[in-house]
């Protein structure tokens, strides 16, 4: 991390970053569940999902995960380009 941090400060920073990542993951997961449930589930006459609902949820989750993956990749690409540009200066 940063050479200016003590070992204790570095551990504290890593712990905070890990907690933040977990919180962000849970937020993304919660939004995924909400969005796919609201978009796909509309028949509450049975405990089980219908075939249509199950297929819709599967497609919704796949599309959302693909989108999140691509966003992460694009962010990494832009971050690398910015870092490279800053190092040239």
PDB file of C-alpha atoms in Angstrom:
ATOM      1  CA  UNK A   1       0.000   0.000   0.000  1.00  0.00           C
ATOM      2  CA  UNK A   2       1.537   3.313   1.101  1.00  0.00           C
ATOM      3  CA  UNK A   3       5.063   3.283   2.530  1.00  0.00           C
ATOM      4  CA  UNK A   4       4.071   6.202   4.802  1.00  0.00           C
ATOM      5  CA  UNK A   5       1.725   4.021   6.846  1.00  0.00           C
ATOM      6  CA  UNK A   6       2.674   2.074   9.915  1.00  0.00           C
ATOM      7  CA  UNK A   7       1.889  -1.643   9.965  1.00  0.00           C
ATOM      8  CA  UNK A   8      -1.052  -0.991  12.269  1.00  0.00           C
ATOM      9  CA  UNK A   9      -2.420   1.745  10.026  1.00  0.00           C
ATOM     10  CA  UNK A  10      -1.998  -0.469   6.985  1.00  0.00           C
ATOM     11  CA  UNK A  11      -3.948  -3.313   8.659  1.00  0.00           C
ATOM     12  CA  UNK A  12      -6.690  -0.854   9.629  1.00  0.00           C
ATOM     13  CA  UNK A  13      -6.876   0.470   6.071  1.00  0.00           C
ATOM     14  CA  UNK A  14      -7.062  -3.058   4.636  1.00  0.00           C
ATOM     15  CA  UNK A  15      -9.811  -3.980   7.106  1.00  0.00           C
ATOM     16  CA  UNK A  16     -11.835  -0.896   6.168  1.00  0.00           C
ATOM     17  CA  UNK A  17     -11.374  -1.600   2.452  1.00  0.00           C
ATOM     18  CA  UNK A  18     -12.520  -5.201   2.901  1.00  0.00           C
ATOM     19  CA  UNK A  19     -15.602  -4.081   4.838  1.00  0.00           C
ATOM     20  CA  UNK A  20     -16.393  -1.532   2.145  1.00  0.00           C
ATOM     21  CA  UNK A  21     -16.054  -4.147  -0.596  1.00  0.00           C
ATOM     22  CA  UNK A  22     -18.401  -6.509   1.250  1.00  0.00           C
ATOM     23  CA  UNK A  23     -20.917  -3.694   1.747  1.00  0.00           C
ATOM     24  CA  UNK A  24     -20.740  -2.739  -1.939  1.00  0.00           C
ATOM     25  CA  UNK A  25     -21.140  -6.383  -2.999  1.00  0.00           C
ATOM     26  CA  UNK A  26     -24.180  -6.790  -0.752  1.00  0.00           C
ATOM     27  CA  UNK A  27     -25.677  -3.603  -2.194  1.00  0.00           C
ATOM     28  CA  UNK A  28     -25.164  -4.820  -5.780  1.00  0.00           C
ATOM     29  CA  UNK A  29     -26.556  -8.268  -4.873  1.00  0.00           C
ATOM     30  CA  UNK A  30     -29.581  -6.738  -3.127  1.00  0.00           C
ATOM     31  CA  UNK A  31     -30.324  -4.542  -6.138  1.00  0.00           C
ATOM     32  CA  UNK A  32     -29.974  -7.545  -8.436  1.00  0.00           C
ATOM     33  CA  UNK A  33     -32.459  -9.547  -6.369  1.00  0.00           C
ATOM     34  CA  UNK A  34     -34.920  -6.631  -6.204  1.00  0.00           C
ATOM     35  CA  UNK A  35     -34.702  -5.859  -9.915  1.00  0.00           C
ATOM     36  CA  UNK A  36     -35.029  -9.433 -11.111  1.00  0.00           C
ATOM     37  CA  UNK A  37     -37.791 -10.286  -8.628  1.00  0.00           C
ATOM     38  CA  UNK A  38     -39.828  -7.216  -9.579  1.00  0.00           C
ATOM     39  CA  UNK A  39     -39.306  -7.805 -13.297  1.00  0.00           C
ATOM     40  CA  UNK A  40     -40.006 -11.536 -13.304  1.00  0.00           C
ATOM     41  CA  UNK A  41     -42.222 -12.676 -10.440  1.00  0.00           C
ATOM     42  CA  UNK A  42     -45.901 -11.821 -10.741  1.00  0.00           C
ATOM     43  CA  UNK A  43     -47.805 -14.982  -9.815  1.00  0.00           C
ATOM     44  CA  UNK A  44     -48.187 -15.430  -6.078  1.00  0.00           C
ATOM     45  CA  UNK A  45     -50.711 -18.279  -6.232  1.00  0.00           C
ATOM     46  CA  UNK A  46     -47.976 -20.890  -5.763  1.00  0.00           C
ATOM     47  CA  UNK A  47     -44.906 -21.227  -3.568  1.00  0.00           C
ATOM     48  CA  UNK A  48     -42.875 -22.425  -6.543  1.00  0.00           C
ATOM     49  CA  UNK A  49     -41.731 -20.305  -9.449  1.00  0.00           C
ATOM     50  CA  UNK A  50     -43.395 -20.988 -12.771  1.00  0.00           C
ATOM     51  CA  UNK A  51     -41.246 -22.037 -15.699  1.00  0.00           C
ATOM     52  CA  UNK A  52     -41.634 -18.581 -17.220  1.00  0.00           C
ATOM     53  CA  UNK A  53     -40.619 -16.864 -13.978  1.00  0.00           C
ATOM     54  CA  UNK A  54     -37.637 -19.168 -13.511  1.00  0.00           C
ATOM     55  CA  UNK A  55     -36.427 -18.562 -17.064  1.00  0.00           C
ATOM     56  CA  UNK A  56     -36.919 -14.813 -16.699  1.00  0.00           C
ATOM     57  CA  UNK A  57     -34.922 -14.740 -13.451  1.00  0.00           C
ATOM     58  CA  UNK A  58     -32.133 -16.779 -15.026  1.00  0.00           C
ATOM     59  CA  UNK A  59     -31.912 -14.396 -17.995  1.00  0.00           C
ATOM     60  CA  UNK A  60     -32.130 -11.335 -15.742  1.00  0.00           C
ATOM     61  CA  UNK A  61     -29.337 -12.537 -13.443  1.00  0.00           C
ATOM     62  CA  UNK A  62     -27.135 -13.546 -16.384  1.00  0.00           C
ATOM     63  CA  UNK A  63     -27.651 -10.187 -18.084  1.00  0.00           C
ATOM     64  CA  UNK A  64     -26.978  -8.268 -14.856  1.00  0.00           C
ATOM     65  CA  UNK A  65     -23.830 -10.242 -14.047  1.00  0.00           C
ATOM     66  CA  UNK A  66     -22.543  -9.837 -17.616  1.00  0.00           C
ATOM     67  CA  UNK A  67     -23.171  -6.107 -17.384  1.00  0.00           C
ATOM     68  CA  UNK A  68     -21.404  -5.848 -14.007  1.00  0.00           C
ATOM     69  CA  UNK A  69     -18.436  -7.819 -15.357  1.00  0.00           C
ATOM     70  CA  UNK A  70     -18.149  -5.599 -18.419  1.00  0.00           C
ATOM     71  CA  UNK A  71     -18.438  -2.443 -16.318  1.00  0.00           C
ATOM     72  CA  UNK A  72     -15.639  -3.723 -14.076  1.00  0.00           C
ATOM     73  CA  UNK A  73     -13.462  -4.513 -17.090  1.00  0.00           C
ATOM     74  CA  UNK A  74     -14.110  -1.105 -18.634  1.00  0.00           C
ATOM     75  CA  UNK A  75     -13.351   0.635 -15.346  1.00  0.00           C
ATOM     76  CA  UNK A  76     -10.050  -1.260 -15.123  1.00  0.00           C
ATOM     77  CA  UNK A  77      -9.206  -0.282 -18.715  1.00  0.00           C
ATOM     78  CA  UNK A  78      -9.917   3.390 -18.057  1.00  0.00           C
ATOM     79  CA  UNK A  79      -8.033   3.298 -14.761  1.00  0.00           C
ATOM     80  CA  UNK A  80      -4.985   1.757 -16.470  1.00  0.00           C
ATOM     81  CA  UNK A  81      -5.121   4.393 -19.217  1.00  0.00           C
ATOM     82  CA  UNK A  82      -5.353   7.210 -16.673  1.00  0.00           C
ATOM     83  CA  UNK A  83      -2.494   5.761 -14.644  1.00  0.00           C
ATOM     84  CA  UNK A  84      -0.359   5.409 -17.749  1.00  0.00           C
ATOM     85  CA  UNK A  85      -1.148   8.980 -18.792  1.00  0.00           C
ATOM     86  CA  UNK A  86      -0.271  10.323 -15.338  1.00  0.00           C
ATOM     87  CA  UNK A  87       3.050   8.448 -15.325  1.00  0.00           C
ATOM     88  CA  UNK A  88       3.999  10.020 -18.666  1.00  0.00           C
ATOM     89  CA  UNK A  89       3.761  13.503 -17.160  1.00  0.00           C
TER      90      UNK A  89
END
